[in-house]
Amino acid sequence: MVAADMETTASRYWDDIDGEFDLPVAEITGTLPAELVGTLYRNGAGRWNIGTERVESIFDTDGMVSAFVLDGTGVRFRNRFVRTKHYQQSLAAGRPTGRGLAYQRPGGLRANAFRLPTNTANTNVMINADRLLALWEGGRPHELDLDTLATIGMSDLGGALKGPVAAYSAHYTYDPVSDTKVNFGFDAYFPRLDLGHVLRGPGRGRRLRELAEELVPRPRLRLYETDARGITRYRRAVPLPGLGLVHDMALTRRYAVFVVSPLRINPLALTGYASFWDSMHFDTDQPAYFVLAPRDGGPVRTVATDPFFHWHFTNAYDDGDDVVVELPRFAPHSFAGMKNYTAHIRSDGAQLASNGPDPVVLTRFRIGGSGRVRTEALADFGCEFPQIDQRRSTLPQRFSYVVLQDPSRFGGQGIARIDHQTGADQIHCPDGNMLVEPTFVPRPGSTAEDDGWVLTVGYQESVHRSRLMIFDAAKIADGPIAEAWLPFHVPMSYHGTFTSRVAR
């Protein structure tokens, strides 16, 4: 994603949804698969205007969870805003009341100093026993009712989340072997200091300077594991080699896998001098690091490689002594454009460029036992929001499904299927459409990796409407086999999950 070189007309995709709904979908084209039964939950933006103020950043919109309910005969749509503290206070005030990641409260330093970004619960959802969790980057999850989507309240997951922030990331990873979900939360700690040593004897000035350096908090992650009953346990701490943005994680049988890119956050952002997003910079002279945390609690491996940035993992797995990691890789020089685009997505000058420099390349990294890192491109088009058959998580997968984002070659945003065995790809990318993250749903009783359906939500600009799109997973290029059209549009949602449970 890069910023445009010239101004274009901003898409109506970024308009507010007209309200909260609970309705049967009357217009269905194609044929709904009778075996496809369950609920697709998605989370993302819904409210881009608060009173007279307009939200520009995808990070600072209030979370809206939607549900497409398939009962074998039809589709029902339901959506609700997450009743976070910010949503309720800003609704009453008629303006944003919290400090965002890219948004500053009016009033300068005094109004923003020592305020963390407000929890908007807008990024992902996770089914946790009999609850739906609305997830966000830097705070506790919000519990929702699986049927009505009503907000129950913030959760510390049975006391598992500790600390003043108690963060639980938006990106958990499913382990199909143990039937658990593994997630992380950002944390910071101060090292233990021997103040007596600092104050005794000669050289005290030097030791005081060293002490000042030690007083800078050290970043780390807390790792959590949730079993099939919804019980969450703290597993271990993972120290990081720098204060950067860690948005996602992957799992192998041996490791929890993280990437710390040379994206650095100026800690002075906490003073309120600028937004947290504006306080970040990408240092192309520094390496990126793979952080491999053994799931059995052993010493953490940190492996340096050439600088790059990424948002999301596709998958990871062990291959002998090697660790294989797959993800969409941003070239280092593309960070500035991506930063502008995500923080000003509604502005005319921040749309995707038609002639951007490098696409975001789906890349395989092979990390050897010696620390050598080899890379291999897996597609020749730009893409993001990768997904797989979750039964292959932590194991080698043959197929990956991605959102196609390559405006230099395509007139819309579509989805694609990549066959890693043959190298072939299938693409569905209609002009004037925006399709979101694809979700693979296996056919009941099937074990084949591509025997099932891919679900996405598509927006068509010409009619300003959205629809649930259902594809045969093996035939993406043939287009959807069914579409359930809403009478209105749904703004961009970021991530979601499917369950065979039919919401009531």
Short mmCIF file of C-alpha atoms in Angstrom, two decimals:
data_model
loop_
_atom_site.label_atom_id
_atom_site.label_comp_id
_atom_site.label_asym_id
_atom_site.label_seq_id
_atom_site.Cartn_x
_atom_site.Cartn_y
_atom_site.Cartn_z
CA MET A 1 0.00 0.00 0.00
CA VAL A 2 1.42 3.36 -1.01
CA ALA A 3 0.19 6.92 -1.18
CA ALA A 4 -1.09 8.23 -4.49
CA ASP A 5 0.93 10.65 -6.59
CA MET A 6 -2.15 12.63 -7.53
CA GLU A 7 -5.48 13.29 -5.92
CA THR A 8 -8.41 11.04 -6.71
CA THR A 9 -12.02 11.03 -5.64
CA ALA A 10 -12.33 9.46 -2.20
CA SER A 11 -14.36 6.25 -2.17
CA ARG A 12 -17.77 6.10 -0.48
CA TYR A 13 -16.49 2.85 1.01
CA TRP A 14 -15.30 4.97 3.94
CA ASP A 15 -18.75 6.40 4.68
CA ASP A 16 -20.50 5.46 7.91
CA ILE A 17 -22.86 2.50 7.90
CA ASP A 18 -26.44 3.76 8.25
CA GLY A 19 -27.06 2.14 11.63
CA GLU A 20 -27.44 -1.20 13.37
CA PHE A 21 -29.49 -3.91 11.65
CA ASP A 22 -30.90 -7.36 12.13
CA LEU A 23 -32.54 -8.51 8.91
CA PRO A 24 -32.88 -11.42 6.49
CA VAL A 25 -31.02 -10.94 3.22
CA ALA A 26 -33.67 -10.88 0.52
CA GLU A 27 -31.52 -10.65 -2.61
CA ILE A 28 -29.37 -13.72 -3.24
CA THR A 29 -27.79 -14.45 -6.60
CA GLY A 30 -26.45 -17.88 -7.46
CA THR A 31 -27.06 -20.87 -5.22
CA LEU A 32 -26.22 -21.08 -1.53
CA PRO A 33 -24.43 -24.35 -0.67
CA ALA A 34 -26.81 -26.36 1.54
CA GLU A 35 -23.86 -27.77 3.54
CA LEU A 36 -22.47 -24.32 4.36
CA VAL A 37 -24.05 -23.75 7.77
CA GLY A 38 -22.75 -21.46 10.50
CA THR A 39 -21.86 -17.84 11.22
CA LEU A 40 -19.22 -15.55 9.76
CA TYR A 41 -18.23 -12.87 12.27
CA ARG A 42 -16.16 -9.87 11.19
CA ASN A 43 -14.83 -6.78 12.98
CA GLY A 44 -13.76 -3.42 11.61
CA ALA A 45 -14.75 0.16 11.02
CA GLY A 46 -18.32 1.40 11.10
CA ARG A 47 -18.31 4.97 12.36
CA TRP A 48 -16.07 7.40 10.47
CA ASN A 49 -17.80 10.56 11.71
CA ILE A 50 -18.36 11.54 15.34
CA GLY A 51 -20.50 14.64 15.57
CA THR A 52 -18.88 17.20 13.28
CA GLU A 53 -15.44 15.55 13.40
CA ARG A 54 -14.22 13.11 10.76
CA VAL A 55 -11.99 10.14 11.59
CA GLU A 56 -9.23 9.61 9.02
CA SER A 57 -7.27 6.63 10.36
CA ILE A 58 -8.24 2.97 10.19
CA PHE A 59 -6.72 2.59 13.67
CA ASP A 60 -9.04 5.04 15.43
CA THR A 61 -12.51 4.07 14.22
CA ASP A 62 -14.94 2.53 16.69
CA GLY A 63 -15.26 -1.23 16.32
CA MET A 64 -18.34 -2.66 14.65
CA VAL A 65 -18.91 -6.42 14.64
CA SER A 66 -21.07 -7.94 11.92
CA ALA A 67 -22.47 -11.45 11.55
CA PHE A 68 -23.62 -13.26 8.42
CA VAL A 69 -25.74 -16.18 9.64
CA LEU A 70 -26.19 -19.12 7.21
CA ASP A 71 -28.78 -21.72 8.24
CA GLY A 72 -28.75 -23.82 5.05
CA THR A 73 -31.71 -22.05 3.47
CA GLY A 74 -30.88 -18.35 3.67
CA VAL A 75 -28.68 -15.61 5.12
CA ARG A 76 -29.32 -13.20 7.96
CA PHE A 77 -27.23 -10.07 8.62
CA ARG A 78 -26.70 -8.48 12.03
CA ASN A 79 -24.31 -5.74 13.18
CA ARG A 80 -23.62 -3.92 16.45
CA PHE A 81 -21.06 -1.37 17.55
CA VAL A 82 -18.92 -2.50 20.46
CA ARG A 83 -19.99 -0.43 23.45
CA THR A 84 -16.50 0.53 24.53
CA LYS A 85 -15.90 3.37 26.95
CA HIS A 86 -14.81 5.55 24.02
CA TYR A 87 -17.88 4.72 21.93
CA GLN A 88 -20.29 5.67 24.70
CA GLN A 89 -18.44 8.79 25.85
CA SER A 90 -17.89 10.14 22.33
CA LEU A 91 -21.50 9.43 21.39
CA ALA A 92 -22.64 11.52 24.36
CA ALA A 93 -20.09 14.29 23.72
CA GLY A 94 -20.63 14.44 19.94
CA ARG A 95 -16.88 14.28 19.32
CA PRO A 96 -13.93 11.89 19.89
CA THR A 97 -12.98 11.95 23.57
CA GLY A 98 -9.90 9.71 23.66
CA ARG A 99 -6.43 9.88 22.23
CA GLY A 100 -6.03 7.54 19.28
CA LEU A 101 -3.06 5.86 17.70
CA ALA A 102 -3.01 8.38 14.84
CA TYR A 103 -5.46 10.91 16.35
CA GLN A 104 -4.54 13.58 18.91
CA ARG A 105 -7.09 15.10 21.28
CA PRO A 106 -7.54 18.85 20.80
CA GLY A 107 -5.57 20.83 23.37
CA GLY A 108 -1.96 19.99 22.57
CA LEU A 109 0.49 18.50 25.04
CA ARG A 110 -1.68 18.99 28.09
CA ALA A 111 -4.62 17.13 26.57
CA ASN A 112 -2.54 14.17 25.32
CA ALA A 113 0.35 13.75 27.77
CA PHE A 114 0.65 10.30 29.33
CA ARG A 115 -2.51 9.03 27.66
CA LEU A 116 -2.34 5.67 25.90
CA PRO A 117 -4.39 5.10 22.74
CA THR A 118 -8.03 4.44 23.55
CA ASN A 119 -9.35 0.90 23.19
CA THR A 120 -11.73 0.90 20.21
CA ALA A 121 -12.11 -2.93 19.99
CA ASN A 122 -12.07 -2.66 16.19
CA THR A 123 -9.62 -5.21 14.77
CA ASN A 124 -10.55 -8.87 15.13
CA VAL A 125 -12.90 -11.35 16.78
CA MET A 126 -12.27 -14.62 18.59
CA ILE A 127 -14.78 -17.21 19.74
CA ASN A 128 -14.03 -18.10 23.35
CA ALA A 129 -16.37 -20.83 24.63
CA ASP A 130 -19.82 -19.16 24.83
CA ARG A 131 -18.57 -15.63 24.19
CA LEU A 132 -17.31 -13.61 21.25
CA LEU A 133 -14.26 -11.45 21.97
CA ALA A 134 -13.76 -8.15 20.13
CA LEU A 135 -9.99 -7.73 19.98
CA TRP A 136 -7.77 -4.67 19.74
CA GLU A 137 -4.02 -4.09 19.70
CA GLY A 138 -3.13 -2.70 23.09
CA GLY A 139 -5.74 -3.51 25.71
CA ARG A 140 -8.15 -6.04 27.11
CA PRO A 141 -10.77 -7.72 24.90
CA HIS A 142 -14.46 -6.88 25.06
CA GLU A 143 -16.90 -9.76 25.50
CA LEU A 144 -19.96 -9.88 23.24
CA ASP A 145 -23.01 -12.14 23.11
CA LEU A 146 -22.59 -14.69 20.30
CA ASP A 147 -26.20 -14.25 19.19
CA THR A 148 -27.18 -10.63 19.72
CA LEU A 149 -23.65 -9.11 19.52
CA ALA A 150 -24.54 -7.07 22.61
CA THR A 151 -21.51 -5.90 24.56
CA ILE A 152 -21.14 -7.62 27.92
CA GLY A 153 -18.03 -5.72 28.99
CA MET A 154 -14.24 -5.80 29.18
CA SER A 155 -12.63 -9.08 30.20
CA ASP A 156 -9.38 -10.09 31.87
CA LEU A 157 -9.98 -13.69 30.71
CA GLY A 158 -10.55 -15.11 34.15
CA GLY A 159 -7.71 -13.15 35.72
CA ALA A 160 -5.07 -14.36 33.24
CA LEU A 161 -4.34 -10.86 31.90
CA LYS A 162 -2.07 -8.97 34.30
CA GLY A 163 -0.50 -5.53 34.54
CA PRO A 164 -1.81 -1.98 34.13
CA VAL A 165 -2.55 -2.43 30.41
CA ALA A 166 -3.30 -6.19 30.38
CA ALA A 167 -3.00 -6.20 26.60
CA TYR A 168 -4.35 -9.11 24.57
CA SER A 169 -3.46 -8.73 20.91
CA ALA A 170 -5.84 -8.68 17.97
CA HIS A 171 -4.01 -11.62 16.37
CA TYR A 172 -4.21 -15.00 18.04
CA THR A 173 -3.04 -18.16 16.25
CA TYR A 174 -4.89 -21.46 16.27
CA ASP A 175 -3.07 -24.72 17.01
CA PRO A 176 -5.16 -27.56 15.51
CA VAL A 177 -3.03 -30.27 17.12
CA SER A 178 -3.71 -29.17 20.71
CA ASP A 179 -7.00 -27.38 19.84
CA THR A 180 -5.77 -24.22 21.55
CA LYS A 181 -5.51 -20.54 20.65
CA VAL A 182 -2.23 -18.78 21.42
CA ASN A 183 -2.05 -15.00 21.74
CA PHE A 184 0.23 -12.34 23.14
CA GLY A 185 0.11 -8.94 24.78
CA PHE A 186 2.67 -6.13 24.77
CA ASP A 187 4.30 -5.37 28.09
CA ALA A 188 7.27 -3.38 29.37
CA TYR A 189 9.47 -3.92 32.39
CA PHE A 190 12.38 -2.30 34.17
CA PRO A 191 15.48 -4.45 34.80
CA ARG A 192 16.47 -5.14 38.39
CA LEU A 193 19.07 -2.61 39.49
CA ASP A 194 21.71 -2.70 42.20
CA LEU A 195 21.36 0.86 43.51
CA GLY A 196 23.90 0.19 46.23
CA HIS A 197 26.55 -0.53 43.60
CA VAL A 198 25.67 2.69 41.77
CA LEU A 199 26.05 4.86 44.87
CA ARG A 200 29.23 3.31 46.32
CA GLY A 201 32.85 4.14 45.50
CA PRO A 202 34.56 6.04 42.67
CA GLY A 203 33.11 6.38 39.19
CA ARG A 204 29.67 7.20 40.57
CA GLY A 205 28.93 9.72 37.77
CA ARG A 206 29.51 7.12 35.07
CA ARG A 207 27.36 4.60 36.90
CA LEU A 208 24.59 7.19 37.30
CA ARG A 209 24.62 7.73 33.53
CA GLU A 210 24.42 3.98 33.05
CA LEU A 211 21.55 3.88 35.52
CA ALA A 212 19.66 6.52 33.49
CA GLU A 213 20.01 4.29 30.43
CA GLU A 214 18.77 1.30 32.43
CA LEU A 215 15.67 3.21 33.52
CA VAL A 216 14.31 3.05 29.99
CA PRO A 217 11.65 0.29 30.04
CA ARG A 218 12.47 -2.90 28.14
CA PRO A 219 9.80 -4.21 25.77
CA ARG A 220 8.53 -7.76 26.02
CA LEU A 221 5.50 -9.83 25.15
CA ARG A 222 3.36 -11.97 27.43
CA LEU A 223 2.28 -15.23 25.81
CA TYR A 224 -1.15 -16.74 26.58
CA GLU A 225 -2.83 -20.02 25.65
CA THR A 226 -6.59 -20.64 25.65
CA ASP A 227 -7.97 -24.19 25.58
CA ALA A 228 -11.18 -25.43 23.96
CA ARG A 229 -13.12 -24.78 27.20
CA GLY A 230 -12.18 -21.08 27.08
CA ILE A 231 -9.69 -21.23 29.97
CA THR A 232 -6.73 -18.91 29.41
CA ARG A 233 -3.32 -19.41 31.03
CA TYR A 234 -0.21 -17.26 31.01
CA ARG A 235 2.64 -19.22 29.40
CA ARG A 236 5.82 -17.14 29.34
CA ALA A 237 7.50 -13.77 28.74
CA VAL A 238 9.27 -13.04 25.44
CA PRO A 239 11.89 -10.23 25.52
CA LEU A 240 12.15 -8.13 22.35
CA PRO A 241 15.27 -6.63 20.74
CA GLY A 242 13.68 -3.20 20.31
CA LEU A 243 10.64 -1.02 20.98
CA GLY A 244 8.70 -1.63 17.78
CA LEU A 245 5.25 -2.57 16.54
CA VAL A 246 4.46 -6.29 16.83
CA HIS A 247 1.03 -6.76 15.28
CA ASP A 248 0.76 -10.50 14.63
CA MET A 249 2.28 -13.86 15.55
CA ALA A 250 2.69 -17.34 14.07
CA LEU A 251 3.18 -20.78 15.54
CA THR A 252 5.17 -23.88 14.71
CA ARG A 253 5.16 -27.05 16.77
CA ARG A 254 8.30 -25.76 18.57
CA TYR A 255 8.05 -21.98 18.52
CA ALA A 256 5.92 -18.91 18.88
CA VAL A 257 7.19 -16.69 16.06
CA PHE A 258 7.34 -12.88 15.99
CA VAL A 259 8.95 -10.27 13.74
CA VAL A 260 10.45 -7.08 15.12
CA SER A 261 11.06 -4.83 12.14
CA PRO A 262 13.29 -1.74 12.38
CA LEU A 263 10.14 0.31 12.90
CA ARG A 264 10.87 2.25 16.05
CA ILE A 265 8.51 4.15 18.32
CA ASN A 266 9.84 7.30 19.95
CA PRO A 267 9.01 6.83 23.65
CA LEU A 268 8.53 10.61 23.91
CA ALA A 269 5.19 10.04 22.15
CA LEU A 270 3.87 9.34 25.63
CA THR A 271 4.44 13.02 26.49
CA GLY A 272 1.84 13.97 23.87
CA TYR A 273 4.13 15.99 21.58
CA ALA A 274 2.80 14.03 18.55
CA SER A 275 0.58 11.05 17.84
CA PHE A 276 1.98 7.58 18.39
CA TRP A 277 1.71 6.84 14.66
CA ASP A 278 3.56 10.03 13.70
CA SER A 279 6.23 9.16 16.29
CA MET A 280 7.18 6.00 14.43
CA HIS A 281 9.99 5.82 11.90
CA PHE A 282 11.52 3.02 9.86
CA ASP A 283 15.30 2.77 10.25
CA THR A 284 16.55 1.18 7.04
CA ASP A 285 20.07 0.89 8.50
CA GLN A 286 18.89 -1.58 11.13
CA PRO A 287 18.01 -5.27 10.63
CA ALA A 288 14.68 -6.93 11.12
CA TYR A 289 14.59 -9.73 13.70
CA PHE A 290 12.80 -13.03 13.84
CA VAL A 291 12.07 -13.81 17.49
CA LEU A 292 11.58 -17.53 18.08
CA ALA A 293 10.21 -18.28 21.55
CA PRO A 294 10.22 -22.01 22.40
CA ARG A 295 6.76 -23.05 23.48
CA ASP A 296 8.29 -25.31 26.16
CA GLY A 297 9.83 -22.28 27.88
CA GLY A 298 13.44 -22.59 26.68
CA PRO A 299 15.77 -19.70 25.74
CA VAL A 300 14.46 -17.28 23.08
CA ARG A 301 16.26 -17.24 19.71
CA THR A 302 16.71 -13.88 17.97
CA VAL A 303 17.76 -14.03 14.31
CA ALA A 304 18.71 -10.91 12.35
CA THR A 305 17.89 -10.48 8.67
CA ASP A 306 17.58 -7.72 6.05
CA PRO A 307 15.17 -4.93 7.02
CA PHE A 308 11.52 -5.27 6.05
CA PHE A 309 8.09 -4.46 7.46
CA HIS A 310 5.00 -6.62 7.70
CA TRP A 311 1.51 -6.66 9.21
CA HIS A 312 0.33 -10.26 9.04
CA PHE A 313 1.65 -13.81 8.94
CA THR A 314 0.31 -16.46 6.59
CA ASN A 315 1.67 -19.52 8.41
CA ALA A 316 4.80 -21.03 9.94
CA TYR A 317 6.06 -24.57 10.48
CA ASP A 318 9.13 -26.61 11.37
CA ASP A 319 11.08 -28.39 8.63
CA GLY A 320 13.80 -30.42 10.34
CA ASP A 321 16.06 -27.90 12.07
CA ASP A 322 14.69 -25.09 9.90
CA VAL A 323 11.81 -22.79 10.75
CA VAL A 324 9.73 -21.74 7.74
CA VAL A 325 7.77 -18.48 7.97
CA GLU A 326 5.44 -17.06 5.29
CA LEU A 327 4.10 -13.52 5.21
CA PRO A 328 3.41 -10.52 2.92
CA ARG A 329 6.65 -8.51 2.97
CA PHE A 330 6.76 -4.72 2.60
CA ALA A 331 9.94 -3.32 1.04
CA PRO A 332 11.68 -0.90 3.47
CA HIS A 333 11.11 2.20 1.32
CA SER A 334 7.37 1.53 1.04
CA PHE A 335 6.77 2.14 4.76
CA ALA A 336 6.32 5.92 4.40
CA GLY A 337 3.53 5.50 1.83
CA MET A 338 1.82 2.80 3.88
CA LYS A 339 2.05 5.00 6.97
CA ASN A 340 0.38 7.91 5.16
CA TYR A 341 -2.28 5.70 3.61
CA THR A 342 -3.42 4.01 6.81
CA ALA A 343 -3.49 7.25 8.83
CA HIS A 344 -5.33 9.29 6.14
CA ILE A 345 -7.33 6.64 4.34
CA ARG A 346 -10.35 8.88 3.67
CA SER A 347 -8.34 11.73 2.18
CA ASP A 348 -8.31 12.19 -1.57
CA GLY A 349 -4.51 12.14 -1.62
CA ALA A 350 -4.16 8.94 0.39
CA GLN A 351 -5.76 6.41 -1.93
CA LEU A 352 -3.81 3.49 -3.32
CA ALA A 353 -1.43 4.60 -6.07
CA SER A 354 -1.85 3.33 -9.59
CA ASN A 355 1.90 3.31 -10.12
CA GLY A 356 3.37 2.50 -6.71
CA PRO A 357 6.97 1.31 -6.43
CA ASP A 358 6.99 -2.24 -5.03
CA PRO A 359 4.00 -4.47 -4.35
CA VAL A 360 3.69 -6.23 -1.00
CA VAL A 361 5.21 -9.60 -1.88
CA LEU A 362 4.10 -12.88 -0.34
CA THR A 363 7.43 -14.25 0.84
CA ARG A 364 8.75 -17.47 2.37
CA PHE A 365 11.58 -17.12 4.88
CA ARG A 366 13.61 -20.21 5.79
CA ILE A 367 15.51 -19.76 9.05
CA GLY A 368 18.29 -22.30 9.43
CA GLY A 369 19.60 -23.70 12.69
CA SER A 370 22.79 -21.67 12.13
CA GLY A 371 20.82 -18.42 11.85
CA ARG A 372 21.06 -18.12 8.06
CA VAL A 373 17.86 -16.70 6.51
CA ARG A 374 16.87 -17.47 2.92
CA THR A 375 13.93 -15.86 1.12
CA GLU A 376 11.67 -16.90 -1.74
CA ALA A 377 8.85 -14.94 -3.41
CA LEU A 378 5.62 -16.96 -3.58
CA ALA A 379 3.59 -14.73 -5.93
CA ASP A 380 4.19 -12.02 -8.52
CA PHE A 381 1.37 -9.69 -7.43
CA GLY A 382 0.83 -7.49 -4.40
CA CYS A 383 -1.30 -8.91 -1.62
CA GLU A 384 -2.22 -8.68 2.05
CA PHE A 385 -4.57 -10.25 4.65
CA PRO A 386 -3.39 -13.84 4.01
CA GLN A 387 -5.39 -16.81 5.23
CA ILE A 388 -5.13 -20.61 5.04
CA ASP A 389 -7.16 -23.67 5.95
CA GLN A 390 -6.74 -23.35 9.73
CA ARG A 391 -6.43 -27.14 10.03
CA ARG A 392 -2.97 -26.62 8.46
CA SER A 393 -1.83 -23.97 10.94
CA THR A 394 1.63 -24.88 12.38
CA LEU A 395 1.98 -27.38 9.49
CA PRO A 396 2.98 -26.99 5.81
CA GLN A 397 0.03 -25.81 3.71
CA ARG A 398 -0.42 -26.14 -0.04
CA PHE A 399 -2.85 -23.26 -0.57
CA SER A 400 -2.93 -19.67 0.63
CA TYR A 401 -5.79 -17.22 0.10
CA VAL A 402 -5.03 -13.50 0.03
CA VAL A 403 -6.51 -10.10 -0.67
CA LEU A 404 -5.16 -8.86 -3.98
CA GLN A 405 -3.74 -5.33 -3.57
CA ASP A 406 -1.84 -4.36 -6.71
CA PRO A 407 -3.35 -1.18 -8.23
CA SER A 408 -0.61 -0.98 -10.87
CA ARG A 409 -2.16 -4.10 -12.46
CA PHE A 410 -5.78 -4.36 -11.27
CA GLY A 411 -8.65 -1.87 -11.12
CA GLY A 412 -10.05 -3.16 -7.87
CA GLN A 413 -9.22 -5.09 -4.72
CA GLY A 414 -9.95 -8.78 -5.10
CA ILE A 415 -8.92 -12.15 -3.71
CA ALA A 416 -6.53 -14.81 -4.97
CA ARG A 417 -5.68 -18.47 -4.34
CA ILE A 418 -2.03 -19.51 -4.54
CA ASP A 419 -0.99 -23.13 -5.05
CA HIS A 420 2.46 -23.49 -3.48
CA GLN A 421 2.97 -26.93 -5.04
CA THR A 422 2.48 -25.90 -8.67
CA GLY A 423 3.06 -22.15 -8.39
CA ALA A 424 -0.28 -21.48 -10.12
CA ASP A 425 -2.63 -18.78 -8.92
CA GLN A 426 -6.31 -18.00 -9.38
CA ILE A 427 -7.59 -14.43 -9.20
CA HIS A 428 -11.00 -12.80 -8.87
CA CYS A 429 -10.67 -9.01 -9.00
CA PRO A 430 -13.65 -7.14 -10.52
CA ASP A 431 -13.07 -3.46 -11.30
CA GLY A 432 -14.66 -0.99 -8.90
CA ASN A 433 -14.91 -3.52 -6.06
CA MET A 434 -13.22 -3.85 -2.68
CA LEU A 435 -13.06 -7.37 -1.23
CA VAL A 436 -11.85 -8.08 2.31
CA GLU A 437 -9.87 -10.86 3.95
CA PRO A 438 -10.91 -14.32 2.65
CA THR A 439 -12.00 -16.99 5.14
CA PHE A 440 -11.70 -20.68 4.25
CA VAL A 441 -14.50 -22.96 5.50
CA PRO A 442 -13.99 -26.73 5.03
CA ARG A 443 -16.80 -28.86 3.67
CA PRO A 444 -18.28 -30.93 6.54
CA GLY A 445 -16.58 -34.33 6.75
CA SER A 446 -13.85 -33.42 4.25
CA THR A 447 -10.12 -33.48 5.01
CA ALA A 448 -8.82 -32.15 1.68
CA GLU A 449 -7.18 -28.75 2.04
CA ASP A 450 -9.15 -26.99 -0.72
CA ASP A 451 -12.45 -28.88 -0.40
CA GLY A 452 -14.75 -26.19 0.91
CA TRP A 453 -15.61 -22.56 0.41
CA VAL A 454 -13.96 -19.17 0.68
CA LEU A 455 -16.08 -16.38 2.16
CA THR A 456 -15.45 -12.67 1.82
CA VAL A 457 -17.44 -9.42 1.91
CA GLY A 458 -17.33 -7.31 -1.24
CA TYR A 459 -18.23 -3.66 -1.76
CA GLN A 460 -19.32 -2.45 -5.21
CA GLU A 461 -18.75 1.27 -5.68
CA SER A 462 -21.19 1.78 -8.57
CA VAL A 463 -24.22 0.74 -6.50
CA HIS A 464 -22.78 1.61 -3.05
CA ARG A 465 -23.74 -1.80 -1.67
CA SER A 466 -21.98 -4.73 -0.02
CA ARG A 467 -22.60 -8.45 -0.18
CA LEU A 468 -21.42 -11.73 1.28
CA MET A 469 -19.54 -13.57 -1.47
CA ILE A 470 -19.17 -17.37 -1.42
CA PHE A 471 -16.59 -19.10 -3.64
CA ASP A 472 -15.73 -22.71 -4.32
CA ALA A 473 -12.27 -22.73 -2.70
CA ALA A 474 -10.74 -24.69 -5.60
CA LYS A 475 -12.22 -22.40 -8.26
CA ILE A 476 -11.65 -18.80 -7.17
CA ALA A 477 -11.13 -17.65 -10.77
CA ASP A 478 -14.67 -18.80 -11.67
CA GLY A 479 -16.13 -16.12 -9.42
CA PRO A 480 -18.64 -16.49 -6.59
CA ILE A 481 -21.14 -19.31 -6.61
CA ALA A 482 -23.49 -17.22 -4.47
CA GLU A 483 -23.81 -13.60 -3.32
CA ALA A 484 -26.09 -12.32 -0.56
CA TRP A 485 -26.66 -8.62 -1.30
CA LEU A 486 -27.37 -6.15 1.48
CA PRO A 487 -29.52 -3.10 0.68
CA PHE A 488 -26.70 -0.85 1.97
CA HIS A 489 -22.92 -0.79 2.20
CA VAL A 490 -20.67 -2.06 5.01
CA PRO A 491 -17.39 -0.17 5.55
CA MET A 492 -14.14 -2.07 5.58
CA SER A 493 -13.81 -4.87 8.13
CA TYR A 494 -10.34 -6.10 8.96
CA HIS A 495 -10.49 -9.65 10.30
CA GLY A 496 -13.01 -12.34 11.13
CA THR A 497 -13.75 -15.96 11.93
CA PHE A 498 -16.27 -18.61 10.97
CA THR A 499 -18.00 -21.09 13.27
CA SER A 500 -20.37 -23.93 12.43
CA ARG A 501 -22.64 -22.65 15.21
CA VAL A 502 -25.69 -20.86 13.80
CA ALA A 503 -26.29 -17.63 15.73
CA ARG A 504 -29.87 -17.37 16.93
#
